[in-house]
Amino acid sequence: MKYPPIQGGVSARCYWIARGLAKRGHQVTVVTNATEVEDDYRIWTSPEDIARLEAEFDNGGRVRVVTTGHFRQSSWYIPYANPYLTKLAALGTEEIRRIDAEVVFSSYFEPYGMSAHLAASWTGIPHVVQHAGSDRTRLMDHPELSLAYREMLRRASLVVTGDLDLSGLGIPLDRFARIRHGHLPDEFSPEGPKLDIDALVRRAAEPGAPGVNNTRPIDRDAVTIGLYGKLGEVKGSYDLIAALARLRKQGKRFNLVTLSNGREKTKFLAAIREAGIDDCTWVLPFIPHWRVPEFLRACTAVCFLERKFPVEIHTPSLPREVMACGTCLILSGEIANKPYCSPGLRDGENVLVVQDPSNIDQLAATLDQVITDPERARAIGMAGIGVYSHKPIDDLGETYEELFARAIKNGASPAKMDLGVAKHTWEEEILSMLRRFMPVSFRGLEARIRASLRGFLESFDLSGASMESAALAFADELLARDEWPSELAPAAVTREVFRFEREQLWLVVDVETKRGEAPFPEHRRPHAEAGVTKDGRRVLGALKPVRSAWVHVEQFAVDVEAAIATLVTGQKITSMPTLAEPALYVFQKRGSLKGRVFRINREARDFLAGCDEKRTVAELVGAGISRDHLYDFVRQLAKEQVIALR
């Protein structure tokens, strides 16, 4: 798993999981590639910090760390890639056999989940895998990676998830464990030492240290605005610089102190210089997460301005950390409005919310409140202490101890892929699936569905089938009939709603893997050089687009979205006029099973229909597609994997 000195929330949680288990008397070996982390994401550790990475307790519990990277000179091959997965699988297998381990746990699919899967299969012990937000979306959606992660998840003894539904993968429900993390170490509190920023600046400027952009002493008579974590546009980093630059021109005094690094650091430093605030800004390296509270207590306010973040299920712990320390939090509306964050937040009372940080006027006005009235900012920070209840960090040890006991009881990972559940449970499982993913149709047609399902299963060929494929086949059999006995809407409306929800059901179930159906089979995949980032219409026009096999385009005779919105509320529909032009929708399945639905016009439908690998983009332009918008449109479709360009 990730582990310090790797920066970030997953690494921090893994550290506390290992420590919590050892405190309960368990022998824990952490197998990691943490010492090979690139400098952009490396925590700056002192000898005292390094000593905390391993631990021994009086009850015999122990954390031992085994890391890759000791024999770098002998791992070269062509084309080169650091063989993290192979190294971790080998070291993990050695440790499993050395200590006679009972279970192997992994957090994060790449490379940890995959290497743990190999080690578990070689040693015959249970594998417990936990995913993060980027695993579940970005990695599982990658056309060349997704299948491996889905196969690994199916063979895990236990899959640790949050609120996400992974049941469409065909994994028996008793092999899921849902955890909501709200744990914080005791260090995150208003009491405790404050970081001596000047001393850290001096240490960071020493030879061999990471370095610092500004060696001036901090202005102790000015407020200190804090920022920590990765830098980037979606993190609001440059919005913050623009807003502070405006305030600086107005004669405002402040310190900006960041604990940050990453690929954007050079760009960030250049932006600071260009904004004219480099003399009052200190960009410091990442420090261990158990020392972050010292930094938070040294700040008047801390900003977390994430907006338009590409991982929609991202649930950062940073807001909880800042508020637990009694420091004023300046928070983006995107995060403040998330369900896990919003309860108890009151703008201007226990938090300062900037709905859109890219609105520099709004952000500058909020920052000015802190600069002008720091006492009010401190009061807001102290009012935020009790907003979130925190579980003791040691509870993580007990939680994962119970999970591992479940996994050991389940037994080792299955040797063969099983896309189904026990046959006698199929009827109830299919009903449950229809209830969750076709809720409007299920409520309106429940009697018909229940009456038909048992007979369908008796005649359905279960050999080699999965419960997911059976559910889709059952929905298709119902569609083939002309009976739509619903009291909630006319038959024509009921059928169109059912068709729409049937496509939504298709989005969340993996029925393609067992048949070997990929979005872009080998003969249809794009050439490596056929990128969509090249400028010029001539290059793009010569490429041949092909539509993903995991994209369905459907048309509906009625306003199906309006019908569903009405029926969800329990209201009846007595009549609904047929649309003058059919409503056209794209249903795009992804490897993560977080598919999406979007509406298109006739021109977009015609273009997608023409993506047959035979005609070029330029030829499709000649078929009547608007030249003015086509090229950006094509690039966007390729970027989102609706089409590939050959």
PDB file of N, CA and C in Angstrom, residues 264-329:
ATOM      1  N   GLU A 264       3.061  20.756 -10.760  1.00  0.00           N
ATOM      2  CA  GLU A 264       2.688  22.151 -11.013  1.00  0.00           C
ATOM      3  C   GLU A 264       3.548  23.144 -10.230  1.00  0.00           C
ATOM      4  N   LYS A 265       4.521  22.677  -9.466  1.00  0.00           N
ATOM      5  CA  LYS A 265       5.247  23.587  -8.589  1.00  0.00           C
ATOM      6  C   LYS A 265       5.965  24.689  -9.357  1.00  0.00           C
ATOM      7  N   THR A 266       6.656  24.348 -10.442  1.00  0.00           N
ATOM      8  CA  THR A 266       7.375  25.358 -11.215  1.00  0.00           C
ATOM      9  C   THR A 266       6.411  26.409 -11.757  1.00  0.00           C
ATOM     10  N   LYS A 267       5.277  25.958 -12.273  1.00  0.00           N
ATOM     11  CA  LYS A 267       4.260  26.884 -12.776  1.00  0.00           C
ATOM     12  C   LYS A 267       3.710  27.750 -11.645  1.00  0.00           C
ATOM     13  N   PHE A 268       3.521  27.152 -10.482  1.00  0.00           N
ATOM     14  CA  PHE A 268       2.993  27.873  -9.328  1.00  0.00           C
ATOM     15  C   PHE A 268       3.972  28.962  -8.882  1.00  0.00           C
ATOM     16  N   LEU A 269       5.243  28.624  -8.817  1.00  0.00           N
ATOM     17  CA  LEU A 269       6.252  29.613  -8.418  1.00  0.00           C
ATOM     18  C   LEU A 269       6.323  30.762  -9.426  1.00  0.00           C
ATOM     19  N   ALA A 270       6.211  30.431 -10.714  1.00  0.00           N
ATOM     20  CA  ALA A 270       6.223  31.478 -11.736  1.00  0.00           C
ATOM     21  C   ALA A 270       5.013  32.391 -11.590  1.00  0.00           C
ATOM     22  N   ALA A 271       3.855  31.802 -11.275  1.00  0.00           N
ATOM     23  CA  ALA A 271       2.642  32.604 -11.103  1.00  0.00           C
ATOM     24  C   ALA A 271       2.768  33.539  -9.901  1.00  0.00           C
ATOM     25  N   ILE A 272       3.412  33.064  -8.845  1.00  0.00           N
ATOM     26  CA  ILE A 272       3.622  33.902  -7.654  1.00  0.00           C
ATOM     27  C   ILE A 272       4.497  35.107  -8.002  1.00  0.00           C
ATOM     28  N   ARG A 273       5.576  34.844  -8.741  1.00  0.00           N
ATOM     29  CA  ARG A 273       6.469  35.947  -9.138  1.00  0.00           C
ATOM     30  C   ARG A 273       5.751  36.941 -10.039  1.00  0.00           C
ATOM     31  N   GLU A 274       5.003  36.413 -11.001  1.00  0.00           N
ATOM     32  CA  GLU A 274       4.294  37.288 -11.930  1.00  0.00           C
ATOM     33  C   GLU A 274       3.240  38.121 -11.213  1.00  0.00           C
ATOM     34  N   ALA A 275       2.642  37.554 -10.170  1.00  0.00           N
ATOM     35  CA  ALA A 275       1.612  38.274  -9.409  1.00  0.00           C
ATOM     36  C   ALA A 275       2.202  39.304  -8.455  1.00  0.00           C
ATOM     37  N   GLY A 276       3.522  39.262  -8.254  1.00  0.00           N
ATOM     38  CA  GLY A 276       4.168  40.225  -7.369  1.00  0.00           C
ATOM     39  C   GLY A 276       3.976  39.943  -5.898  1.00  0.00           C
ATOM     40  N   ILE A 277       3.751  38.655  -5.533  1.00  0.00           N
ATOM     41  CA  ILE A 277       3.582  38.319  -4.113  1.00  0.00           C
ATOM     42  C   ILE A 277       4.640  37.336  -3.645  1.00  0.00           C
ATOM     43  N   ASP A 278       5.739  37.204  -4.429  1.00  0.00           N
ATOM     44  CA  ASP A 278       6.764  36.227  -4.062  1.00  0.00           C
ATOM     45  C   ASP A 278       7.498  36.595  -2.788  1.00  0.00           C
ATOM     46  N   ASP A 279       7.530  37.906  -2.421  1.00  0.00           N
ATOM     47  CA  ASP A 279       8.239  38.301  -1.206  1.00  0.00           C
ATOM     48  C   ASP A 279       7.451  37.989   0.059  1.00  0.00           C
ATOM     49  N   CYS A 280       6.162  37.686  -0.075  1.00  0.00           N
ATOM     50  CA  CYS A 280       5.350  37.359   1.110  1.00  0.00           C
ATOM     51  C   CYS A 280       4.764  35.953   1.007  1.00  0.00           C
ATOM     52  N   THR A 281       5.377  35.129   0.156  1.00  0.00           N
ATOM     53  CA  THR A 281       4.915  33.751  -0.033  1.00  0.00           C
ATOM     54  C   THR A 281       6.057  32.789   0.249  1.00  0.00           C
ATOM     55  N   TRP A 282       5.762  31.721   0.983  1.00  0.00           N
ATOM     56  CA  TRP A 282       6.738  30.682   1.299  1.00  0.00           C
ATOM     57  C   TRP A 282       6.164  29.343   0.843  1.00  0.00           C
ATOM     58  N   VAL A 283       6.818  28.730  -0.130  1.00  0.00           N
ATOM     59  CA  VAL A 283       6.398  27.415  -0.631  1.00  0.00           C
ATOM     60  C   VAL A 283       7.319  26.380  -0.002  1.00  0.00           C
ATOM     61  N   LEU A 284       6.778  25.648   0.966  1.00  0.00           N
ATOM     62  CA  LEU A 284       7.556  24.701   1.760  1.00  0.00           C
ATOM     63  C   LEU A 284       7.239  23.268   1.341  1.00  0.00           C
ATOM     64  N   PRO A 285       8.120  22.319   1.621  1.00  0.00           N
ATOM     65  CA  PRO A 285       7.882  20.926   1.212  1.00  0.00           C
ATOM     66  C   PRO A 285       6.803  20.263   2.058  1.00  0.00           C
ATOM     67  N   PHE A 286       6.303  19.131   1.550  1.00  0.00           N
ATOM     68  CA  PHE A 286       5.379  18.317   2.339  1.00  0.00           C
ATOM     69  C   PHE A 286       6.065  17.865   3.629  1.00  0.00           C
ATOM     70  N   ILE A 287       5.291  17.837   4.710  1.00  0.00           N
ATOM     71  CA  ILE A 287       5.793  17.316   5.980  1.00  0.00           C
ATOM     72  C   ILE A 287       4.916  16.133   6.393  1.00  0.00           C
ATOM     73  N   PRO A 288       5.392  15.267   7.304  1.00  0.00           N
ATOM     74  CA  PRO A 288       4.575  14.108   7.711  1.00  0.00           C
ATOM     75  C   PRO A 288       3.201  14.536   8.213  1.00  0.00           C
ATOM     76  N   HIS A 289       2.195  13.701   7.939  1.00  0.00           N
ATOM     77  CA  HIS A 289       0.823  14.096   8.261  1.00  0.00           C
ATOM     78  C   HIS A 289       0.603  14.274   9.755  1.00  0.00           C
ATOM     79  N   TRP A 290       1.390  13.612  10.591  1.00  0.00           N
ATOM     80  CA  TRP A 290       1.206  13.809  12.032  1.00  0.00           C
ATOM     81  C   TRP A 290       1.754  15.160  12.489  1.00  0.00           C
ATOM     82  N   ARG A 291       2.478  15.877  11.611  1.00  0.00           N
ATOM     83  CA  ARG A 291       2.962  17.221  11.927  1.00  0.00           C
ATOM     84  C   ARG A 291       2.126  18.307  11.252  1.00  0.00           C
ATOM     85  N   VAL A 292       1.202  17.922  10.372  1.00  0.00           N
ATOM     86  CA  VAL A 292       0.350  18.897   9.694  1.00  0.00           C
ATOM     87  C   VAL A 292      -0.454  19.745  10.683  1.00  0.00           C
ATOM     88  N   PRO A 293      -0.969  19.188  11.799  1.00  0.00           N
ATOM     89  CA  PRO A 293      -1.699  20.038  12.746  1.00  0.00           C
ATOM     90  C   PRO A 293      -0.876  21.220  13.258  1.00  0.00           C
ATOM     91  N   GLU A 294       0.435  21.055  13.392  1.00  0.00           N
ATOM     92  CA  GLU A 294       1.276  22.178  13.816  1.00  0.00           C
ATOM     93  C   GLU A 294       1.197  23.315  12.799  1.00  0.00           C
ATOM     94  N   PHE A 295       1.183  22.947  11.520  1.00  0.00           N
ATOM     95  CA  PHE A 295       1.056  23.958  10.461  1.00  0.00           C
ATOM     96  C   PHE A 295      -0.311  24.621  10.514  1.00  0.00           C
ATOM     97  N   LEU A 296      -1.371  23.837  10.693  1.00  0.00           N
ATOM     98  CA  LEU A 296      -2.724  24.395  10.711  1.00  0.00           C
ATOM     99  C   LEU A 296      -2.897  25.388  11.851  1.00  0.00           C
ATOM    100  N   ARG A 297      -2.339  25.071  13.014  1.00  0.00           N
ATOM    101  CA  ARG A 297      -2.473  25.975  14.162  1.00  0.00           C
ATOM    102  C   ARG A 297      -1.674  27.261  13.973  1.00  0.00           C
ATOM    103  N   ALA A 298      -0.686  27.254  13.079  1.00  0.00           N
ATOM    104  CA  ALA A 298       0.132  28.448  12.833  1.00  0.00           C
ATOM    105  C   ALA A 298      -0.523  29.389  11.830  1.00  0.00           C
ATOM    106  N   CYS A 299      -1.627  28.968  11.200  1.00  0.00           N
ATOM    107  CA  CYS A 299      -2.283  29.782  10.172  1.00  0.00           C
ATOM    108  C   CYS A 299      -3.504  30.501  10.742  1.00  0.00           C
ATOM    109  N   THR A 300      -3.770  31.693  10.215  1.00  0.00           N
ATOM    110  CA  THR A 300      -5.006  32.404  10.555  1.00  0.00           C
ATOM    111  C   THR A 300      -6.189  31.755   9.843  1.00  0.00           C
ATOM    112  N   ALA A 301      -5.982  31.372   8.604  1.00  0.00           N
ATOM    113  CA  ALA A 301      -7.010  30.674   7.819  1.00  0.00           C
ATOM    114  C   ALA A 301      -6.307  29.756   6.831  1.00  0.00           C
ATOM    115  N   VAL A 302      -6.985  28.686   6.454  1.00  0.00           N
ATOM    116  CA  VAL A 302      -6.445  27.727   5.483  1.00  0.00           C
ATOM    117  C   VAL A 302      -7.466  27.557   4.366  1.00  0.00           C
ATOM    118  N   CYS A 303      -6.988  27.555   3.118  1.00  0.00           N
ATOM    119  CA  CYS A 303      -7.867  27.478   1.951  1.00  0.00           C
ATOM    120  C   CYS A 303      -7.926  26.059   1.396  1.00  0.00           C
ATOM    121  N   PHE A 304      -9.119  25.645   1.033  1.00  0.00           N
ATOM    122  CA  PHE A 304      -9.311  24.419   0.256  1.00  0.00           C
ATOM    123  C   PHE A 304     -10.333  24.761  -0.819  1.00  0.00           C
ATOM    124  N   LEU A 305      -9.844  25.060  -2.032  1.00  0.00           N
ATOM    125  CA  LEU A 305     -10.647  25.682  -3.079  1.00  0.00           C
ATOM    126  C   LEU A 305     -10.880  24.760  -4.267  1.00  0.00           C
ATOM    127  N   GLU A 306     -10.916  23.480  -4.037  1.00  0.00           N
ATOM    128  CA  GLU A 306     -11.088  22.503  -5.113  1.00  0.00           C
ATOM    129  C   GLU A 306     -12.383  22.764  -5.872  1.00  0.00           C
ATOM    130  N   ARG A 307     -12.258  22.809  -7.209  1.00  0.00           N
ATOM    131  CA  ARG A 307     -13.459  22.980  -8.045  1.00  0.00           C
ATOM    132  C   ARG A 307     -13.250  22.270  -9.367  1.00  0.00           C
ATOM    133  N   LYS A 308     -14.373  21.748  -9.907  1.00  0.00           N
ATOM    134  CA  LYS A 308     -14.356  20.979 -11.160  1.00  0.00           C
ATOM    135  C   LYS A 308     -13.361  19.827 -11.083  1.00  0.00           C
ATOM    136  N   PHE A 309     -13.325  19.165  -9.927  1.00  0.00           N
ATOM    137  CA  PHE A 309     -12.384  18.066  -9.754  1.00  0.00           C
ATOM    138  C   PHE A 309     -12.859  16.878 -10.588  1.00  0.00           C
ATOM    139  N   PRO A 310     -11.962  16.231 -11.351  1.00  0.00           N
ATOM    140  CA  PRO A 310     -12.406  15.199 -12.301  1.00  0.00           C
ATOM    141  C   PRO A 310     -12.916  13.916 -11.667  1.00  0.00           C
ATOM    142  N   VAL A 311     -12.573  13.654 -10.396  1.00  0.00           N
ATOM    143  CA  VAL A 311     -13.051  12.440  -9.719  1.00  0.00           C
ATOM    144  C   VAL A 311     -14.242  12.833  -8.856  1.00  0.00           C
ATOM    145  N   GLU A 312     -15.453  12.555  -9.352  1.00  0.00           N
ATOM    146  CA  GLU A 312     -16.650  13.060  -8.688  1.00  0.00           C
ATOM    147  C   GLU A 312     -16.873  12.463  -7.305  1.00  0.00           C
ATOM    148  N   ILE A 313     -16.336  11.277  -7.051  1.00  0.00           N
ATOM    149  CA  ILE A 313     -16.543  10.640  -5.749  1.00  0.00           C
ATOM    150  C   ILE A 313     -15.421  10.967  -4.775  1.00  0.00           C
ATOM    151  N   HIS A 314     -14.588  11.928  -5.158  1.00  0.00           N
ATOM    152  CA  HIS A 314     -13.477  12.341  -4.301  1.00  0.00           C
ATOM    153  C   HIS A 314     -14.025  12.878  -2.977  1.00  0.00           C
ATOM    154  N   THR A 315     -13.526  12.344  -1.862  1.00  0.00           N
ATOM    155  CA  THR A 315     -13.984  12.788  -0.541  1.00  0.00           C
ATOM    156  C   THR A 315     -12.771  13.139   0.321  1.00  0.00           C
ATOM    157  N   PRO A 316     -12.182  14.310   0.098  1.00  0.00           N
ATOM    158  CA  PRO A 316     -10.972  14.680   0.841  1.00  0.00           C
ATOM    159  C   PRO A 316     -11.250  14.877   2.325  1.00  0.00           C
ATOM    160  N   SER A 317     -10.245  14.544   3.128  1.00  0.00           N
ATOM    161  CA  SER A 317     -10.374  14.700   4.580  1.00  0.00           C
ATOM    162  C   SER A 317      -9.883  16.061   5.050  1.00  0.00           C
ATOM    163  N   LEU A 318      -9.308  16.847   4.152  1.00  0.00           N
ATOM    164  CA  LEU A 318      -8.700  18.121   4.543  1.00  0.00           C
ATOM    165  C   LEU A 318      -9.671  19.049   5.284  1.00  0.00           C
ATOM    166  N   PRO A 319     -10.928  19.239   4.839  1.00  0.00           N
ATOM    167  CA  PRO A 319     -11.820  20.123   5.606  1.00  0.00           C
ATOM    168  C   PRO A 319     -11.968  19.697   7.063  1.00  0.00           C
ATOM    169  N   ARG A 320     -12.097  18.405   7.311  1.00  0.00           N
ATOM    170  CA  ARG A 320     -12.208  17.929   8.688  1.00  0.00           C
ATOM    171  C   ARG A 320     -10.948  18.232   9.487  1.00  0.00           C
ATOM    172  N   GLU A 321      -9.789  18.067   8.846  1.00  0.00           N
ATOM    173  CA  GLU A 321      -8.526  18.286   9.542  1.00  0.00           C
ATOM    174  C   GLU A 321      -8.380  19.741   9.967  1.00  0.00           C
ATOM    175  N   VAL A 322      -8.692  20.662   9.045  1.00  0.00           N
ATOM    176  CA  VAL A 322      -8.558  22.088   9.360  1.00  0.00           C
ATOM    177  C   VAL A 322      -9.499  22.478  10.488  1.00  0.00           C
ATOM    178  N   MET A 323     -10.762  22.063  10.379  1.00  0.00           N
ATOM    179  CA  MET A 323     -11.755  22.466  11.378  1.00  0.00           C
ATOM    180  C   MET A 323     -11.469  21.826  12.728  1.00  0.00           C
ATOM    181  N   ALA A 324     -10.934  20.613  12.742  1.00  0.00           N
ATOM    182  CA  ALA A 324     -10.612  19.964  14.013  1.00  0.00           C
ATOM    183  C   ALA A 324      -9.544  20.726  14.780  1.00  0.00           C
ATOM    184  N   CYS A 325      -8.696  21.464  14.056  1.00  0.00           N
ATOM    185  CA  CYS A 325      -7.622  22.227  14.708  1.00  0.00           C
ATOM    186  C   CYS A 325      -8.065  23.627  15.114  1.00  0.00           C
ATOM    187  N   GLY A 326      -9.327  23.977  14.852  1.00  0.00           N
ATOM    188  CA  GLY A 326      -9.821  25.290  15.253  1.00  0.00           C
ATOM    189  C   GLY A 326      -9.321  26.418  14.379  1.00  0.00           C
ATOM    190  N   THR A 327      -8.927  26.107  13.153  1.00  0.00           N
ATOM    191  CA  THR A 327      -8.450  27.119  12.216  1.00  0.00           C
ATOM    192  C   THR A 327      -9.560  27.448  11.230  1.00  0.00           C
ATOM    193  N   CYS A 328      -9.684  28.723  10.880  1.00  0.00           N
ATOM    194  CA  CYS A 328     -10.719  29.158   9.946  1.00  0.00           C
ATOM    195  C   CYS A 328     -10.500  28.498   8.591  1.00  0.00           C
ATOM    196  N   LEU A 329     -11.530  27.872   8.067  1.00  0.00           N
ATOM    197  CA  LEU A 329     -11.468  27.172   6.783  1.00  0.00           C
ATOM    198  C   LEU A 329     -12.176  28.002   5.715  1.00  0.00           C
TER     199      LEU A 329
END
